C-alpha atoms as an extended CHARMM CRD file, in Angstrom:
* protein
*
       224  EXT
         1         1  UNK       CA             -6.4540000000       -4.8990000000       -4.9510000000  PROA      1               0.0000000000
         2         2  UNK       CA             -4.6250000000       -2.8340000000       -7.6470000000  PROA      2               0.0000000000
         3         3  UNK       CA             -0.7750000000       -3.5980000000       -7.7490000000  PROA      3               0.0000000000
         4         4  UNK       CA              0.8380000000       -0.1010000000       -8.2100000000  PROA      4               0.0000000000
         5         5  UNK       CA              4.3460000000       -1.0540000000       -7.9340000000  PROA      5               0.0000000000
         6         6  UNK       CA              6.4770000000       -4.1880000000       -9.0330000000  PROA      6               0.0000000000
         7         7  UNK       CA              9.8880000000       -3.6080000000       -6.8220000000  PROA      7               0.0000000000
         8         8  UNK       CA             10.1240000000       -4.2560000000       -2.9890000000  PROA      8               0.0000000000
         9         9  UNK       CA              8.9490000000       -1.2560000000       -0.7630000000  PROA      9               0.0000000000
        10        10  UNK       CA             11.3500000000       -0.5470000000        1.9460000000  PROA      10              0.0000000000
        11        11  UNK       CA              9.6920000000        2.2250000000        3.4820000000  PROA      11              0.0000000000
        12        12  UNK       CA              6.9240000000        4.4710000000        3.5600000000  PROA      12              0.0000000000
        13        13  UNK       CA              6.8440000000        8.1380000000        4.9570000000  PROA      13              0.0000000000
        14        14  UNK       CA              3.1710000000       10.6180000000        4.7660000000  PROA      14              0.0000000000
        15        15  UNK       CA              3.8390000000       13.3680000000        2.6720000000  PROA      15              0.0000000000
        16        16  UNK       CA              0.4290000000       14.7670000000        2.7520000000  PROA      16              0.0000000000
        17        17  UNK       CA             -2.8760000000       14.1090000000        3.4370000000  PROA      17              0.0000000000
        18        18  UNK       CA             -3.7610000000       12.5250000000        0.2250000000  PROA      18              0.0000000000
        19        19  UNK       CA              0.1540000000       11.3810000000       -0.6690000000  PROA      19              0.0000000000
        20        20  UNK       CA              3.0450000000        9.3440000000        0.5430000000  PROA      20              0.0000000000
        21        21  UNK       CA              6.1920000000        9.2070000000       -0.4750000000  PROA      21              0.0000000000
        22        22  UNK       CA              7.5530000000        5.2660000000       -0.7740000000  PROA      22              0.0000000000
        23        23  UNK       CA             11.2480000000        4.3600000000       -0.9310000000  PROA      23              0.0000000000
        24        24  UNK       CA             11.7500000000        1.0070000000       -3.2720000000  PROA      24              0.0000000000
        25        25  UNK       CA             14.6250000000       -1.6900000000       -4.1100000000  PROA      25              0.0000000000
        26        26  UNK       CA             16.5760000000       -1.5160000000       -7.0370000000  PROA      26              0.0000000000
        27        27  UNK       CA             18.5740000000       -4.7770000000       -6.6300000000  PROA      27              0.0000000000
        28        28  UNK       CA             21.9930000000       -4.0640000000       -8.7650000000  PROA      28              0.0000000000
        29        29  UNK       CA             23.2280000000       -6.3610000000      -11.0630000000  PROA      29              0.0000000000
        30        30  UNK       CA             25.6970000000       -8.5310000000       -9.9720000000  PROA      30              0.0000000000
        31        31  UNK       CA             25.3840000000       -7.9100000000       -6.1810000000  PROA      31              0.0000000000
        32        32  UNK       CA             23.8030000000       -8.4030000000       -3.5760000000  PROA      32              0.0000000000
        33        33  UNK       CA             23.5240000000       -4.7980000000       -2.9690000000  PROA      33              0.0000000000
        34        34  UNK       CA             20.8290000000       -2.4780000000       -3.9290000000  PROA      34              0.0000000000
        35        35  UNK       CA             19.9250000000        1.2650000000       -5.0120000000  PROA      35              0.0000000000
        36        36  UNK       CA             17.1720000000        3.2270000000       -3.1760000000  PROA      36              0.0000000000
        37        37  UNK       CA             15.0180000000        4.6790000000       -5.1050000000  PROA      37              0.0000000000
        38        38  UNK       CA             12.2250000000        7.2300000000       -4.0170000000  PROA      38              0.0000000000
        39        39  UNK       CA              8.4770000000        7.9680000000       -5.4070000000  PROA      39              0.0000000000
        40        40  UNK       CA              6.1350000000        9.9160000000       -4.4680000000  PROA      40              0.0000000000
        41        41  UNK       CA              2.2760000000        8.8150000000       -5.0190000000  PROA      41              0.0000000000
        42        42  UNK       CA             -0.7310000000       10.2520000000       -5.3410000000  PROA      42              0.0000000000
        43        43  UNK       CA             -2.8620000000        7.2810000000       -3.2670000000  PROA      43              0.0000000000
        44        44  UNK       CA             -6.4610000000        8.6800000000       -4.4660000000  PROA      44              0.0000000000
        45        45  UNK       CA             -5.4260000000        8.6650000000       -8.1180000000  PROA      45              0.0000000000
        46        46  UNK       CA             -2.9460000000        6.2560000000       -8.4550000000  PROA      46              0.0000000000
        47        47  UNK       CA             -0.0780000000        8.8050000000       -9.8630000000  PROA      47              0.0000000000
        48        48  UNK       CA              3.0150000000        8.4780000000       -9.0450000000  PROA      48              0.0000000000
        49        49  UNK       CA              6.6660000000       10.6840000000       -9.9250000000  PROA      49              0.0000000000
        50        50  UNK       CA              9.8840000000       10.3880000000       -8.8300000000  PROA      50              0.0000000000
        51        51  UNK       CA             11.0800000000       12.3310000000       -5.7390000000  PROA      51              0.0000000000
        52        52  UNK       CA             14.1350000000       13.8580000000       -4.0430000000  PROA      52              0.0000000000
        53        53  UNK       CA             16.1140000000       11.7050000000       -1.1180000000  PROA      53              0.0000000000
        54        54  UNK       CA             16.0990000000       15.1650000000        0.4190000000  PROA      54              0.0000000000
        55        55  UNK       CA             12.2380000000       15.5830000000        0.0160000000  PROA      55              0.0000000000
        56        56  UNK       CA             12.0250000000       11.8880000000        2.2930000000  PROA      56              0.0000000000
        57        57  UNK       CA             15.1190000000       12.5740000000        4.6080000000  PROA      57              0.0000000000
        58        58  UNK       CA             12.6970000000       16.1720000000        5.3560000000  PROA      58              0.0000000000
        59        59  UNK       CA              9.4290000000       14.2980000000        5.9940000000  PROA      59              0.0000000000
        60        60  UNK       CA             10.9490000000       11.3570000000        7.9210000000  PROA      60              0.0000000000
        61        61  UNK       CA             13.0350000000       13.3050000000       10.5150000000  PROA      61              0.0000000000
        62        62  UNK       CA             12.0950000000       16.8310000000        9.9550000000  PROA      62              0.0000000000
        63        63  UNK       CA             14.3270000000       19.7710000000        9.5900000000  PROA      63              0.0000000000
        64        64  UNK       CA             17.2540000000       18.6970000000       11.6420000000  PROA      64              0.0000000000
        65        65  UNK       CA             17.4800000000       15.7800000000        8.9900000000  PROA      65              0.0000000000
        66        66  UNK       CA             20.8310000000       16.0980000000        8.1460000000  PROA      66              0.0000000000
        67        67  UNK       CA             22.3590000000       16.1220000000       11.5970000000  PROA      67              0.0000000000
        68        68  UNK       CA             20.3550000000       13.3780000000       12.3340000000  PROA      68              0.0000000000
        69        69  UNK       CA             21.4370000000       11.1670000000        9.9460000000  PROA      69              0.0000000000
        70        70  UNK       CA             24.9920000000       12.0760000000       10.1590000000  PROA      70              0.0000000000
        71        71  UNK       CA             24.5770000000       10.4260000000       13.2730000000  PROA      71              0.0000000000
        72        72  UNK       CA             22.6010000000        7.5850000000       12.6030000000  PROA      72              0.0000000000
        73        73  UNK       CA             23.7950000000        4.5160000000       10.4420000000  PROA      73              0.0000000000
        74        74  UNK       CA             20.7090000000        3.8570000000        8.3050000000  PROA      74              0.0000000000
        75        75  UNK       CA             18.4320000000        6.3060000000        7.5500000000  PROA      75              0.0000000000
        76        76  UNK       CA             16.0360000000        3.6460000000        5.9730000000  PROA      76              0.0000000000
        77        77  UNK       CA             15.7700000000        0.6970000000        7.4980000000  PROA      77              0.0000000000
        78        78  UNK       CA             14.1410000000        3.0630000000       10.6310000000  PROA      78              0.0000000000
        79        79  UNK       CA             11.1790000000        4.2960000000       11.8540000000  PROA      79              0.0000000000
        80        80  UNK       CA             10.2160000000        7.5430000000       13.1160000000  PROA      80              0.0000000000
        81        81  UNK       CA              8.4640000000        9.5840000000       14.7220000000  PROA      81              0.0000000000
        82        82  UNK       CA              8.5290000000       13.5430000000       14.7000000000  PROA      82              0.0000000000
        83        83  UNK       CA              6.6560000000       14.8970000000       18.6150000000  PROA      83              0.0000000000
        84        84  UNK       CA              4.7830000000       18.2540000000       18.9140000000  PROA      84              0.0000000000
        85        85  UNK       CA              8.0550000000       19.6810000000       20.2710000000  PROA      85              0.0000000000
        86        86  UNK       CA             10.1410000000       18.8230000000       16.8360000000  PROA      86              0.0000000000
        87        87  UNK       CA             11.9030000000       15.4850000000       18.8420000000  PROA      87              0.0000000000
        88        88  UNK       CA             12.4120000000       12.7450000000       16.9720000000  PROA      88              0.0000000000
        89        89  UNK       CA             12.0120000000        9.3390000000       17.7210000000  PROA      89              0.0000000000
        90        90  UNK       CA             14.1500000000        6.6180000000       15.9540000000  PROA      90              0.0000000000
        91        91  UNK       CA             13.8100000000        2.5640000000       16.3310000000  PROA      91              0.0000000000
        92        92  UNK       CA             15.7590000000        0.0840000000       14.0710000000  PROA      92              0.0000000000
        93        93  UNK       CA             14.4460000000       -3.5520000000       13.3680000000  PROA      93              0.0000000000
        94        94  UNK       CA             16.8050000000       -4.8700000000       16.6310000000  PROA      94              0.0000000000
        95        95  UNK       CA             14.6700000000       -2.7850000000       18.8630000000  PROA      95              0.0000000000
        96        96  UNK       CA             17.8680000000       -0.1870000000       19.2990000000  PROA      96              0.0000000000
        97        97  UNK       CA             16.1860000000        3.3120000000       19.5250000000  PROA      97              0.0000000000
        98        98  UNK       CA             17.3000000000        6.9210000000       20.3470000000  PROA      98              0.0000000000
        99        99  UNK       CA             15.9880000000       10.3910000000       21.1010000000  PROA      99              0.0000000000
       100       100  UNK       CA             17.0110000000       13.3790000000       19.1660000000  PROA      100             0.0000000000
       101       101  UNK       CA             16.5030000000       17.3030000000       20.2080000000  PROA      101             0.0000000000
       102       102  UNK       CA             14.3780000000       19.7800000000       17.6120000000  PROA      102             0.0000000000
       103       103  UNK       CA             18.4300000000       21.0030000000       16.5630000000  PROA      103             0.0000000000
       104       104  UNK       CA             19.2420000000       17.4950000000       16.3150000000  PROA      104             0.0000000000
       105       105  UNK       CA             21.4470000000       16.6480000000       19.0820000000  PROA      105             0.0000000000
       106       106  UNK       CA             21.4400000000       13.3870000000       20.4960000000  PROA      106             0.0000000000
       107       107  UNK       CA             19.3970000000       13.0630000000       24.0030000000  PROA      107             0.0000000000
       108       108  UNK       CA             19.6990000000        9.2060000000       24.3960000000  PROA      108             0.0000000000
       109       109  UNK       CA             19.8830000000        6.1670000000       23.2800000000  PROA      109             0.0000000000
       110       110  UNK       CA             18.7110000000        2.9140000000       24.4200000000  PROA      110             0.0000000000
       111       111  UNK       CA             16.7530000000       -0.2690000000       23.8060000000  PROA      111             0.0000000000
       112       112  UNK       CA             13.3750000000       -1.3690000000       23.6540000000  PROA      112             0.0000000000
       113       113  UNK       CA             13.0740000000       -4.8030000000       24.5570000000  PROA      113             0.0000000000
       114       114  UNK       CA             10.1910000000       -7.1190000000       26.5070000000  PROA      114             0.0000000000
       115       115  UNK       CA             11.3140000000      -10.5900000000       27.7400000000  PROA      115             0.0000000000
       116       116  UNK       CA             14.6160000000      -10.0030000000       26.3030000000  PROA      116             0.0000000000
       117       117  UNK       CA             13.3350000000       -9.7500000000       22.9030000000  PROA      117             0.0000000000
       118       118  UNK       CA             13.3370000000       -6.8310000000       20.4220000000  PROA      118             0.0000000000
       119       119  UNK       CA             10.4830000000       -4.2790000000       20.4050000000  PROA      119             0.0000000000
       120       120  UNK       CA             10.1480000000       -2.5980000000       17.2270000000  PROA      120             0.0000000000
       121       121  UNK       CA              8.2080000000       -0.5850000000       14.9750000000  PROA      121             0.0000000000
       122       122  UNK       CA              6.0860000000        2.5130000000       15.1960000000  PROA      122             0.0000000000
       123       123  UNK       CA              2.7630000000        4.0190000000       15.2430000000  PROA      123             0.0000000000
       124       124  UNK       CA              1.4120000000        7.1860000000       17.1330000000  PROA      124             0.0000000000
       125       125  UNK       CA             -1.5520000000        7.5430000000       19.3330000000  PROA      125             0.0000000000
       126       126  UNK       CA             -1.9300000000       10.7300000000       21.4170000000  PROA      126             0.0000000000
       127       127  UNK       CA              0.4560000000       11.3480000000       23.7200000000  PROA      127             0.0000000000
       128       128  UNK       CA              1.9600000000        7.6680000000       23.2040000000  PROA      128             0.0000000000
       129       129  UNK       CA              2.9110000000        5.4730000000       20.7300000000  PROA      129             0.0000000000
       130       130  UNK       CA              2.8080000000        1.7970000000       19.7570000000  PROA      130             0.0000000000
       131       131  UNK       CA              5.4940000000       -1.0530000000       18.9280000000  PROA      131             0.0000000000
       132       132  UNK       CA              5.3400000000       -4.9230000000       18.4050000000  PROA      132             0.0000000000
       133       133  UNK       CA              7.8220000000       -7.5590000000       20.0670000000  PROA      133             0.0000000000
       134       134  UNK       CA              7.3510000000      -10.4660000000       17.2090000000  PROA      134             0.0000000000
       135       135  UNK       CA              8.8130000000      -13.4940000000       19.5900000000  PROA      135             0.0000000000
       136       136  UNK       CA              6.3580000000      -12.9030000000       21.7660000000  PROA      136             0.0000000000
       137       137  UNK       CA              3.5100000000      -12.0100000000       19.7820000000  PROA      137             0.0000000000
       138       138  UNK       CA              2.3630000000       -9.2590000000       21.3360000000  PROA      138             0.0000000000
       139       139  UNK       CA              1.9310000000       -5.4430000000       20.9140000000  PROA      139             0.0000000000
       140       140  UNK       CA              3.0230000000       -2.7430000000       23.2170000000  PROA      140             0.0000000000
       141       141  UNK       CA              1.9830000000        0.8690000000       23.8190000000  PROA      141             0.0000000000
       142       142  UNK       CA              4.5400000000        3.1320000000       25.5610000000  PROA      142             0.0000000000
       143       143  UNK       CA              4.3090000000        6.4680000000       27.0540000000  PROA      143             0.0000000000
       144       144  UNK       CA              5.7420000000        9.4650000000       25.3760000000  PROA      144             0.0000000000
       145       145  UNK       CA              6.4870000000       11.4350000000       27.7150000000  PROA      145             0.0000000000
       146       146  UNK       CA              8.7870000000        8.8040000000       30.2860000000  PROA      146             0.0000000000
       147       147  UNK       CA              8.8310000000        6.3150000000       27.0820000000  PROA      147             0.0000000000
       148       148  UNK       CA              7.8420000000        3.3450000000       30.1030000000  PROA      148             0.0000000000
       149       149  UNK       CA              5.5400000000        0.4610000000       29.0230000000  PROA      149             0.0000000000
       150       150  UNK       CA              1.9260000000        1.9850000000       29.3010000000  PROA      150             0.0000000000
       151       151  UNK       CA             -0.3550000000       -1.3410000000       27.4360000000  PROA      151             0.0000000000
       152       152  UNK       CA              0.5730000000       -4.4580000000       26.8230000000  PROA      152             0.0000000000
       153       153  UNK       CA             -1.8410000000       -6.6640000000       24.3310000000  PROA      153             0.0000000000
       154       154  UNK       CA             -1.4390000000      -10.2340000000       23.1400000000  PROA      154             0.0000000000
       155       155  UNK       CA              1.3540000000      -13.0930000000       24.5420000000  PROA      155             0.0000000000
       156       156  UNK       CA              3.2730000000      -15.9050000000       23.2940000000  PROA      156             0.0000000000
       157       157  UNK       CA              0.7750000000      -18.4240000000       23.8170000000  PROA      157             0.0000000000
       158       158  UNK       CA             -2.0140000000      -16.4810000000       23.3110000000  PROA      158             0.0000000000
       159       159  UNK       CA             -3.6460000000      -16.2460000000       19.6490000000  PROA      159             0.0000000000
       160       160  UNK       CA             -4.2820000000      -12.8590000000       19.3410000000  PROA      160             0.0000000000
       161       161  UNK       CA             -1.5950000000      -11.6480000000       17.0100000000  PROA      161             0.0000000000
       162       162  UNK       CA              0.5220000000      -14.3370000000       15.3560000000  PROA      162             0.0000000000
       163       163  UNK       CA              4.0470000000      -13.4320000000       14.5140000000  PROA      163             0.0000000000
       164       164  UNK       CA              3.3180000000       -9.3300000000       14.5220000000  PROA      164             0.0000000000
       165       165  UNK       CA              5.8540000000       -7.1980000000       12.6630000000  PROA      165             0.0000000000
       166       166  UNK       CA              4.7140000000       -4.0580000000       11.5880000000  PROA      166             0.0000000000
       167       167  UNK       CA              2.2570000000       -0.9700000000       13.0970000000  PROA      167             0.0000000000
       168       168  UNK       CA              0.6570000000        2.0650000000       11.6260000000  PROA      168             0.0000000000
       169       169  UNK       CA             -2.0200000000        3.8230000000       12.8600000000  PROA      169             0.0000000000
       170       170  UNK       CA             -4.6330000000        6.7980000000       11.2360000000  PROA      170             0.0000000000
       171       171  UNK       CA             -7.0290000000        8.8280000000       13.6580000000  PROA      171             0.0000000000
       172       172  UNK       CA             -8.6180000000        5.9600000000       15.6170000000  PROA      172             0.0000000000
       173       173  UNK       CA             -7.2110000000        2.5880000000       14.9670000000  PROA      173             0.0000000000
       174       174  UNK       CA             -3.7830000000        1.0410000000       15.6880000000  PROA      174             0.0000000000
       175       175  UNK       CA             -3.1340000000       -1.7010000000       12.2070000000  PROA      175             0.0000000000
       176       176  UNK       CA             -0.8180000000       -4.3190000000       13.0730000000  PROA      176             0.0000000000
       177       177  UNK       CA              0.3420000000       -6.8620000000       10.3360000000  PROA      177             0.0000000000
       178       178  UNK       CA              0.7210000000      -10.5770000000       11.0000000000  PROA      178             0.0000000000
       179       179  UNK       CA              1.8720000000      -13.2700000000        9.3560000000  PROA      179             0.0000000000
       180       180  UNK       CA             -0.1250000000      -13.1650000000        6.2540000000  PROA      180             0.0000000000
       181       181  UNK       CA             -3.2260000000      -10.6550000000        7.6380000000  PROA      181             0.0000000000
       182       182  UNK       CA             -4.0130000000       -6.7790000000        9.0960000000  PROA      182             0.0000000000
       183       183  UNK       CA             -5.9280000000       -6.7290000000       12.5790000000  PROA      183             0.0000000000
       184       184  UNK       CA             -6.5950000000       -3.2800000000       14.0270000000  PROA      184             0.0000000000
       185       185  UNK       CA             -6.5640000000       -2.0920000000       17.5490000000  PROA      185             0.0000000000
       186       186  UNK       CA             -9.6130000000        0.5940000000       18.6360000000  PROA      186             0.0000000000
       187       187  UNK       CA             -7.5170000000        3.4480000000       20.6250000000  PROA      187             0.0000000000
       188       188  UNK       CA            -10.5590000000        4.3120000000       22.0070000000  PROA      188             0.0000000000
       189       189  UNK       CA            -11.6750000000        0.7800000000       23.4830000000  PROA      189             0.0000000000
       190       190  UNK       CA             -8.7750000000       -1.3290000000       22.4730000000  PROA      190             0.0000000000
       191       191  UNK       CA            -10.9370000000       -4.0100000000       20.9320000000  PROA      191             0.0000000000
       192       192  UNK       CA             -9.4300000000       -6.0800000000       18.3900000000  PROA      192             0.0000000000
       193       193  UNK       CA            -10.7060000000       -6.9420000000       15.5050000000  PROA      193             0.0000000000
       194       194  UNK       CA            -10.1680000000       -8.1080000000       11.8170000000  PROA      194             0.0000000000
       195       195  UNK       CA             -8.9030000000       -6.1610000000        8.8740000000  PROA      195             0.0000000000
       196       196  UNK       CA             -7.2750000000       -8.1770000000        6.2240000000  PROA      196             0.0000000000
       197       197  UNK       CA             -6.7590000000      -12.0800000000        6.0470000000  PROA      197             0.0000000000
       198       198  UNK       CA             -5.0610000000      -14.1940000000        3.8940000000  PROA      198             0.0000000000
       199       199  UNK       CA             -2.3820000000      -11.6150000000        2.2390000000  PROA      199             0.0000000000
       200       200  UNK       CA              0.7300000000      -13.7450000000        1.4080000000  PROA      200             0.0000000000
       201       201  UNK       CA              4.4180000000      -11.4950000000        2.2350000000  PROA      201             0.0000000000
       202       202  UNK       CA              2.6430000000       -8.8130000000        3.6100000000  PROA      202             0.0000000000
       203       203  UNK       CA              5.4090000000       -6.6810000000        4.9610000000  PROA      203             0.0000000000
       204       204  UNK       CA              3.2670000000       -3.4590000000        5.8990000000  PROA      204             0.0000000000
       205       205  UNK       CA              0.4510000000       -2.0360000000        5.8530000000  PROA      205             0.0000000000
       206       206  UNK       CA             -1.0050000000        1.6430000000        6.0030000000  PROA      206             0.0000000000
       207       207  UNK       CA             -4.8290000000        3.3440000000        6.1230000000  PROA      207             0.0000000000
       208       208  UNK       CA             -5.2830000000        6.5240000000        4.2480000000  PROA      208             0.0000000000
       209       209  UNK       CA             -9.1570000000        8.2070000000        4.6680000000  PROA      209             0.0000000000
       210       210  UNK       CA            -10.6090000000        5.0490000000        2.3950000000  PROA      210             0.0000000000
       211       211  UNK       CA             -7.3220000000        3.5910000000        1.3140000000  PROA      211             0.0000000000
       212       212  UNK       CA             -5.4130000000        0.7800000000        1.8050000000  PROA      212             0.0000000000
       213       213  UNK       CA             -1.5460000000        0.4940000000        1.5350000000  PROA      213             0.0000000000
       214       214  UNK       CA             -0.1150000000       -3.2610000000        1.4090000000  PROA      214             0.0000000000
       215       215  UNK       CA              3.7050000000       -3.4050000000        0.9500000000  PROA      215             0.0000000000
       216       216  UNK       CA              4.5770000000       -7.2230000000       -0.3520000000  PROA      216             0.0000000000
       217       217  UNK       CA              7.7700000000       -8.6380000000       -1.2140000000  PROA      217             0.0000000000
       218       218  UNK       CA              6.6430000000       -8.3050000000       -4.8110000000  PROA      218             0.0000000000
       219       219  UNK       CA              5.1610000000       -4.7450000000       -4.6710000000  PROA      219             0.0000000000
       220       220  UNK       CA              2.7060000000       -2.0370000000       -3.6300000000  PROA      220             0.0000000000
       221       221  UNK       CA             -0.7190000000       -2.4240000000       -3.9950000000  PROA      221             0.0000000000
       222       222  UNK       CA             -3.4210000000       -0.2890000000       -2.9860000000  PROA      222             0.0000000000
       223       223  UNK       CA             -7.2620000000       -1.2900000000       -2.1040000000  PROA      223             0.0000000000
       224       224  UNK       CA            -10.1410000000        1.2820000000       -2.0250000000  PROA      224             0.0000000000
């Protein structure tokens, strides 16, 4: 793997088919708060340039951004998801979510949960979309259009995803990071299967055509 970045990633958004634009922690001196910063990167060459919050705000929520996130609380620590019909989908680390309108209205809010524990995360697939509920190691795939629990792969005491906390997804697998490794999830057949093992403070993880993302506590590295 080739480490790209040195600073914590905090979020990733697609900018393009061949870029992304990544969102990293500036830690300030002296406190224990921090500065967001925002790149954008070229992931088949490597390059990489600063970029406008208003260039991410536009590719994470789409053009009711500002609306949005005068609503919202924090516009990073998210995840979204933009529909066909210019809805956007919002879901915070505690599993509270809501619904926003094409203009940006607010059409509900609510939270996804699965034995009383936080569902989280998001990845697209057709129609649906996919989350993981980390206490009880499994991963879920909801409906999009009545947002109702559609798949449900994995338990607690089963061992096919330990400790899940992340999902992405490109044209035919679901990725889902674990503690310390990538499996992947056919959407076709739903067999799961090995990607990555053995990556130590693997936070997330992304597929690009023949690219790998990793986001570690210590940086961004990419694999190709």
């Amino acid at each position: 793997m080739e480490k790209i970045n040195n600073k914590e990633i905090i979020d990733v958004v697609k900018f393009s088919e061949d870029k992304l634009i990544f969102v990293q922690k500036n830690p300030l001196s002296n406190s224990s708060n921090f500065k967001p910063e925002y790149y954008i990167i070229n992931f088949s060459s490597g390059e990489k340039e600063a970029v406008t919050k208003k260039a991410y705000l536009l590719k994470k929520f789409g053009q009711a951004y500002e609306k949005i996130c005068k609503t919202i609380a924090d516009y990073i620590q998210c995840q979204t998801i933009i529909f066909e019909d210019k809805s956007v989908l919002i879901v915070f680390p505690n599993g509270q979510a809501g619904l926003f309108g094409s203009d940006g209205e607010l059409i509900w809010t609510k939270e996804f949960s699965y034995n009383s524990s936080p569902v989280h995360s998001l990845a697209e697939d057709n129609g649906a979309f996919w989350c993981v509920c980390t206490n009880e190691n499994c991963v879920i795939r909801y409906s999009a259009d009545k947002f109702a629990l559609d798949i449900r792969i994995g338990s607690k005491d089963a061992s096919t995803f330990s400790e899940p906390h992340f999902v992405s997804s490109d044209e035919e697998n679901i990725f889902v990071c674990c503690k310390n490794s990538v499996r992947k999830i056919d959407k076709s057949s739903l067999i799961v299967s090995d990607v990555e093992e053995n990556i130590p403070y693997l936070q997330r993880y992304y597929r690009f055509k023949d690219v790998s993302i990793f986001c570690c506590s210590d940086g961004l590295y990419f694999d190709k």
